[in-house]
């Protein structure tokens, strides 16, 4: 099956980027939000990002207009999914919100439609069980900022079938992304490897081994990381890092994933990184 139309549910940080890359690759998008103002915000972010691409001469004005023109806003999940081949859900990382969305999608999407979630930490197998078609359910884990980052972790749940995997792999390539298959496990591969490194960097700061700047310097200059782990943690959001570490800790029942006390304290203090203006660095 060729994916000819997609629904993207949620137009926040990830959803607007996902809608952007589908529309730019020529696949029309039904962008589903809860309120017109949120949809407008998503569209204006997409337009801003497309303008930047025009300025850099990566695309021309016609391509920009065609991309924007192929995104249609819906404020009702059932309406937005009824004529699509693939659904990509990017609503907040909250199991109750996701359950309510997936129950509506399952009731309204065509029988052949593939259901994909961009969750970064909830079990794909568990989300799949909220629908009557777990064999057509899969994780499509994009990375922020979506128009720039090449990777899509394609996460197979316990019952995801081979055909679903193949279609999602092919579709990801059409988006000019590199799909990497992984099986469903807490944190998949990306967060299972990344988060313990960030956590250990925070332990180093908390124990006074080095300052945040110096930990980042070591990882940038010594390991060729383009961004140090603490700068990256600020960018991701310290609350998100803590949530994912807790998922790993609960999922594996292994103390190696216990969150660093300094991380917990910073989240308690509301110092969440870029989004609050302060984390390991200041963002004025
Ligand atoms: N932010 C990241 O770096 C990142 C990276 C990879 C994966 N993810 C995952 O992507 C998902 C979305 O994260 P985000 O950072 O884009 O969140 P976000 O809060 O920026 O955006 C979520 C959007 O969903 C909308 N929404 C809420 N309920 C809805 C509903 N019932 N129907 C339609 N829209 C609804 C909200 O209005 C909001 O615009 C989460 O599962 C998260 O774990 C996030």
PDB file of N, CA, C and O in Angstrom, residues 185-200 203 241-261 263-264:
ATOM      1  N   UNK A 185      10.732  -1.711  23.824  1.00  0.00           N
ATOM      2  CA  UNK A 185      11.367  -1.915  25.133  1.00  0.00           C
ATOM      3  C   UNK A 185      11.441  -0.535  25.760  1.00  0.00           C
ATOM      4  O   UNK A 185      11.485   0.462  25.025  1.00  0.00           O
ATOM      5  N   UNK A 186      11.464  -0.423  27.088  1.00  0.00           N
ATOM      6  CA  UNK A 186      11.485   0.904  27.692  1.00  0.00           C
ATOM      7  C   UNK A 186      12.599   1.790  27.126  1.00  0.00           C
ATOM      8  O   UNK A 186      13.750   1.373  27.060  1.00  0.00           O
ATOM      9  N   UNK A 187      12.201   3.001  26.694  1.00  0.00           N
ATOM     10  CA  UNK A 187      13.177   3.966  26.149  1.00  0.00           C
ATOM     11  C   UNK A 187      13.644   3.643  24.739  1.00  0.00           C
ATOM     12  O   UNK A 187      14.483   4.366  24.196  1.00  0.00           O
ATOM     13  N   UNK A 188      13.113   2.555  24.148  1.00  0.00           N
ATOM     14  CA  UNK A 188      13.568   2.081  22.825  1.00  0.00           C
ATOM     15  C   UNK A 188      15.104   2.009  22.853  1.00  0.00           C
ATOM     16  O   UNK A 188      15.660   1.536  23.842  1.00  0.00           O
ATOM     17  N   UNK A 189      15.794   2.459  21.782  1.00  0.00           N
ATOM     18  CA  UNK A 189      17.260   2.498  21.863  1.00  0.00           C
ATOM     19  C   UNK A 189      17.719   3.910  22.224  1.00  0.00           C
ATOM     20  O   UNK A 189      18.550   4.111  23.115  1.00  0.00           O
ATOM     21  N   UNK A 190      17.109   4.904  21.560  1.00  0.00           N
ATOM     22  CA  UNK A 190      17.593   6.286  21.696  1.00  0.00           C
ATOM     23  C   UNK A 190      17.641   6.723  23.155  1.00  0.00           C
ATOM     24  O   UNK A 190      18.700   7.120  23.666  1.00  0.00           O
ATOM     25  N   UNK A 191      16.518   6.657  23.841  1.00  0.00           N
ATOM     26  CA  UNK A 191      16.489   7.172  25.209  1.00  0.00           C
ATOM     27  C   UNK A 191      17.152   6.235  26.216  1.00  0.00           C
ATOM     28  O   UNK A 191      17.624   6.678  27.256  1.00  0.00           O
ATOM     29  N   UNK A 192      17.207   4.950  25.877  1.00  0.00           N
ATOM     30  CA  UNK A 192      17.872   4.012  26.794  1.00  0.00           C
ATOM     31  C   UNK A 192      19.378   4.263  26.842  1.00  0.00           C
ATOM     32  O   UNK A 192      20.039   4.055  27.863  1.00  0.00           O
ATOM     33  N   UNK A 193      19.912   4.712  25.718  1.00  0.00           N
ATOM     34  CA  UNK A 193      21.350   4.995  25.675  1.00  0.00           C
ATOM     35  C   UNK A 193      21.630   6.445  26.098  1.00  0.00           C
ATOM     36  O   UNK A 193      22.558   6.718  26.857  1.00  0.00           O
ATOM     37  N   UNK A 194      20.775   7.368  25.612  1.00  0.00           N
ATOM     38  CA  UNK A 194      21.023   8.793  25.874  1.00  0.00           C
ATOM     39  C   UNK A 194      20.792   9.184  27.335  1.00  0.00           C
ATOM     40  O   UNK A 194      21.605   9.897  27.934  1.00  0.00           O
ATOM     41  N   UNK A 195      19.658   8.745  27.899  1.00  0.00           N
ATOM     42  CA  UNK A 195      19.280   9.263  29.220  1.00  0.00           C
ATOM     43  C   UNK A 195      20.261   8.871  30.340  1.00  0.00           C
ATOM     44  O   UNK A 195      20.561   9.701  31.201  1.00  0.00           O
ATOM     45  N   UNK A 196      20.785   7.633  30.360  1.00  0.00           N
ATOM     46  CA  UNK A 196      21.783   7.341  31.399  1.00  0.00           C
ATOM     47  C   UNK A 196      23.029   8.218  31.263  1.00  0.00           C
ATOM     48  O   UNK A 196      23.648   8.567  32.265  1.00  0.00           O
ATOM     49  N   UNK A 197      23.371   8.593  30.025  1.00  0.00           N
ATOM     50  CA  UNK A 197      24.539   9.479  29.855  1.00  0.00           C
ATOM     51  C   UNK A 197      24.240  10.870  30.433  1.00  0.00           C
ATOM     52  O   UNK A 197      25.053  11.430  31.182  1.00  0.00           O
ATOM     53  N   UNK A 198      23.071  11.396  30.111  1.00  0.00           N
ATOM     54  CA  UNK A 198      22.678  12.704  30.656  1.00  0.00           C
ATOM     55  C   UNK A 198      22.629  12.626  32.183  1.00  0.00           C
ATOM     56  O   UNK A 198      23.123  13.502  32.894  1.00  0.00           O
ATOM     57  N   UNK A 199      22.044  11.541  32.690  1.00  0.00           N
ATOM     58  CA  UNK A 199      21.905  11.372  34.146  1.00  0.00           C
ATOM     59  C   UNK A 199      23.276  11.348  34.819  1.00  0.00           C
ATOM     60  O   UNK A 199      23.496  11.972  35.850  1.00  0.00           O
ATOM     61  N   UNK A 200      24.221  10.632  34.201  1.00  0.00           N
ATOM     62  CA  UNK A 200      25.567  10.527  34.773  1.00  0.00           C
ATOM     63  C   UNK A 200      26.263  11.892  34.746  1.00  0.00           C
ATOM     64  O   UNK A 200      26.997  12.245  35.684  1.00  0.00           O
ATOM     65  N   UNK A 203      24.935  13.679  37.661  1.00  0.00           N
ATOM     66  CA  UNK A 203      25.610  13.199  38.885  1.00  0.00           C
ATOM     67  C   UNK A 203      26.960  13.897  39.048  1.00  0.00           C
ATOM     68  O   UNK A 203      27.341  14.296  40.151  1.00  0.00           O
ATOM     69  N   UNK A 241      13.328  14.694  30.708  1.00  0.00           N
ATOM     70  CA  UNK A 241      14.429  13.763  31.033  1.00  0.00           C
ATOM     71  C   UNK A 241      14.067  12.951  32.285  1.00  0.00           C
ATOM     72  O   UNK A 241      14.259  11.720  32.315  1.00  0.00           O
ATOM     73  N   UNK A 242      13.536  13.640  33.302  1.00  0.00           N
ATOM     74  CA  UNK A 242      13.178  12.939  34.539  1.00  0.00           C
ATOM     75  C   UNK A 242      12.079  11.900  34.276  1.00  0.00           C
ATOM     76  O   UNK A 242      12.172  10.758  34.756  1.00  0.00           O
ATOM     77  N   UNK A 243      11.075  12.287  33.506  1.00  0.00           N
ATOM     78  CA  UNK A 243       9.987  11.340  33.197  1.00  0.00           C
ATOM     79  C   UNK A 243      10.542  10.096  32.497  1.00  0.00           C
ATOM     80  O   UNK A 243      10.157   8.964  32.810  1.00  0.00           O
ATOM     81  N   UNK A 244      11.445  10.310  31.548  1.00  0.00           N
ATOM     82  CA  UNK A 244      11.961   9.157  30.789  1.00  0.00           C
ATOM     83  C   UNK A 244      12.839   8.279  31.682  1.00  0.00           C
ATOM     84  O   UNK A 244      12.770   7.044  31.623  1.00  0.00           O
ATOM     85  N   UNK A 245      13.642   8.908  32.544  1.00  0.00           N
ATOM     86  CA  UNK A 245      14.460   8.098  33.473  1.00  0.00           C
ATOM     87  C   UNK A 245      13.559   7.270  34.390  1.00  0.00           C
ATOM     88  O   UNK A 245      13.852   6.100  34.681  1.00  0.00           O
ATOM     89  N   UNK A 246      12.452   7.872  34.810  1.00  0.00           N
ATOM     90  CA  UNK A 246      11.528   7.112  35.657  1.00  0.00           C
ATOM     91  C   UNK A 246      10.899   5.934  34.908  1.00  0.00           C
ATOM     92  O   UNK A 246      10.687   4.863  35.478  1.00  0.00           O
ATOM     93  N   UNK A 247      10.628   6.151  33.605  1.00  0.00           N
ATOM     94  CA  UNK A 247      10.089   5.047  32.793  1.00  0.00           C
ATOM     95  C   UNK A 247      11.121   3.907  32.717  1.00  0.00           C
ATOM     96  O   UNK A 247      10.793   2.726  32.848  1.00  0.00           O
ATOM     97  N   UNK A 248      12.395   4.276  32.517  1.00  0.00           N
ATOM     98  CA  UNK A 248      13.458   3.264  32.440  1.00  0.00           C
ATOM     99  C   UNK A 248      13.593   2.542  33.794  1.00  0.00           C
ATOM    100  O   UNK A 248      13.715   1.310  33.857  1.00  0.00           O
ATOM    101  N   UNK A 249      13.576   3.340  34.859  1.00  0.00           N
ATOM    102  CA  UNK A 249      13.748   2.797  36.216  1.00  0.00           C
ATOM    103  C   UNK A 249      12.616   1.818  36.549  1.00  0.00           C
ATOM    104  O   UNK A 249      12.856   0.692  37.007  1.00  0.00           O
ATOM    105  N   UNK A 250      11.380   2.254  36.258  1.00  0.00           N
ATOM    106  CA  UNK A 250      10.220   1.393  36.521  1.00  0.00           C
ATOM    107  C   UNK A 250      10.221   0.176  35.597  1.00  0.00           C
ATOM    108  O   UNK A 250       9.924  -0.942  36.009  1.00  0.00           O
ATOM    109  N   UNK A 251      10.562   0.433  34.314  1.00  0.00           N
ATOM    110  CA  UNK A 251      10.469  -0.626  33.304  1.00  0.00           C
ATOM    111  C   UNK A 251      11.453  -1.755  33.533  1.00  0.00           C
ATOM    112  O   UNK A 251      11.137  -2.926  33.329  1.00  0.00           O
ATOM    113  N   UNK A 252      12.676  -1.420  33.962  1.00  0.00           N
ATOM    114  CA  UNK A 252      13.703  -2.453  34.130  1.00  0.00           C
ATOM    115  C   UNK A 252      13.912  -2.840  35.585  1.00  0.00           C
ATOM    116  O   UNK A 252      14.597  -3.829  35.866  1.00  0.00           O
ATOM    117  N   UNK A 253      13.360  -2.040  36.496  1.00  0.00           N
ATOM    118  CA  UNK A 253      13.569  -2.258  37.938  1.00  0.00           C
ATOM    119  C   UNK A 253      15.072  -2.391  38.236  1.00  0.00           C
ATOM    120  O   UNK A 253      15.504  -3.235  39.008  1.00  0.00           O
ATOM    121  N   UNK A 254      15.846  -1.533  37.549  1.00  0.00           N
ATOM    122  CA  UNK A 254      17.298  -1.602  37.705  1.00  0.00           C
ATOM    123  C   UNK A 254      17.786  -0.261  38.259  1.00  0.00           C
ATOM    124  O   UNK A 254      17.527   0.787  37.650  1.00  0.00           O
ATOM    125  N   UNK A 255      18.509  -0.275  39.412  1.00  0.00           N
ATOM    126  CA  UNK A 255      18.912   1.006  40.017  1.00  0.00           C
ATOM    127  C   UNK A 255      19.852   1.831  39.148  1.00  0.00           C
ATOM    128  O   UNK A 255      20.063   3.006  39.428  1.00  0.00           O
ATOM    129  N   UNK A 256      20.409   1.238  38.094  1.00  0.00           N
ATOM    130  CA  UNK A 256      21.320   2.057  37.275  1.00  0.00           C
ATOM    131  C   UNK A 256      20.580   3.213  36.597  1.00  0.00           C
ATOM    132  O   UNK A 256      21.217   4.145  36.131  1.00  0.00           O
ATOM    133  N   UNK A 257      19.257   3.134  36.538  1.00  0.00           N
ATOM    134  CA  UNK A 257      18.484   4.209  35.901  1.00  0.00           C
ATOM    135  C   UNK A 257      17.930   5.218  36.911  1.00  0.00           C
ATOM    136  O   UNK A 257      17.145   6.079  36.549  1.00  0.00           O
ATOM    137  N   UNK A 258      18.306   5.109  38.210  1.00  0.00           N
ATOM    138  CA  UNK A 258      17.720   6.031  39.199  1.00  0.00           C
ATOM    139  C   UNK A 258      18.106   7.466  38.849  1.00  0.00           C
ATOM    140  O   UNK A 258      19.278   7.758  38.565  1.00  0.00           O
ATOM    141  N   UNK A 259      17.115   8.379  38.857  1.00  0.00           N
ATOM    142  CA  UNK A 259      17.425   9.768  38.478  1.00  0.00           C
ATOM    143  C   UNK A 259      18.353  10.424  39.487  1.00  0.00           C
ATOM    144  O   UNK A 259      18.238  10.205  40.699  1.00  0.00           O
ATOM    145  N   UNK A 260      19.291  11.241  39.009  1.00  0.00           N
ATOM    146  CA  UNK A 260      20.218  11.968  39.880  1.00  0.00           C
ATOM    147  C   UNK A 260      19.426  12.912  40.787  1.00  0.00           C
ATOM    148  O   UNK A 260      18.504  13.585  40.311  1.00  0.00           O
ATOM    149  N   UNK A 261      19.768  12.979  42.083  1.00  0.00           N
ATOM    150  CA  UNK A 261      19.029  13.874  42.995  1.00  0.00           C
ATOM    151  C   UNK A 261      19.003  15.328  42.506  1.00  0.00           C
ATOM    152  O   UNK A 261      17.994  16.012  42.653  1.00  0.00           O
ATOM    153  N   UNK A 263      18.835  16.374  39.462  1.00  0.00           N
ATOM    154  CA  UNK A 263      17.809  16.487  38.406  1.00  0.00           C
ATOM    155  C   UNK A 263      16.426  16.647  39.046  1.00  0.00           C
ATOM    156  O   UNK A 263      15.639  17.511  38.643  1.00  0.00           O
ATOM    157  N   UNK A 264      16.161  15.823  40.059  1.00  0.00           N
ATOM    158  CA  UNK A 264      14.853  15.887  40.733  1.00  0.00           C
ATOM    159  C   UNK A 264      14.672  17.273  41.356  1.00  0.00           C
ATOM    160  O   UNK A 264      13.611  17.898  41.226  1.00  0.00           O
TER     161      UNK A 264
END
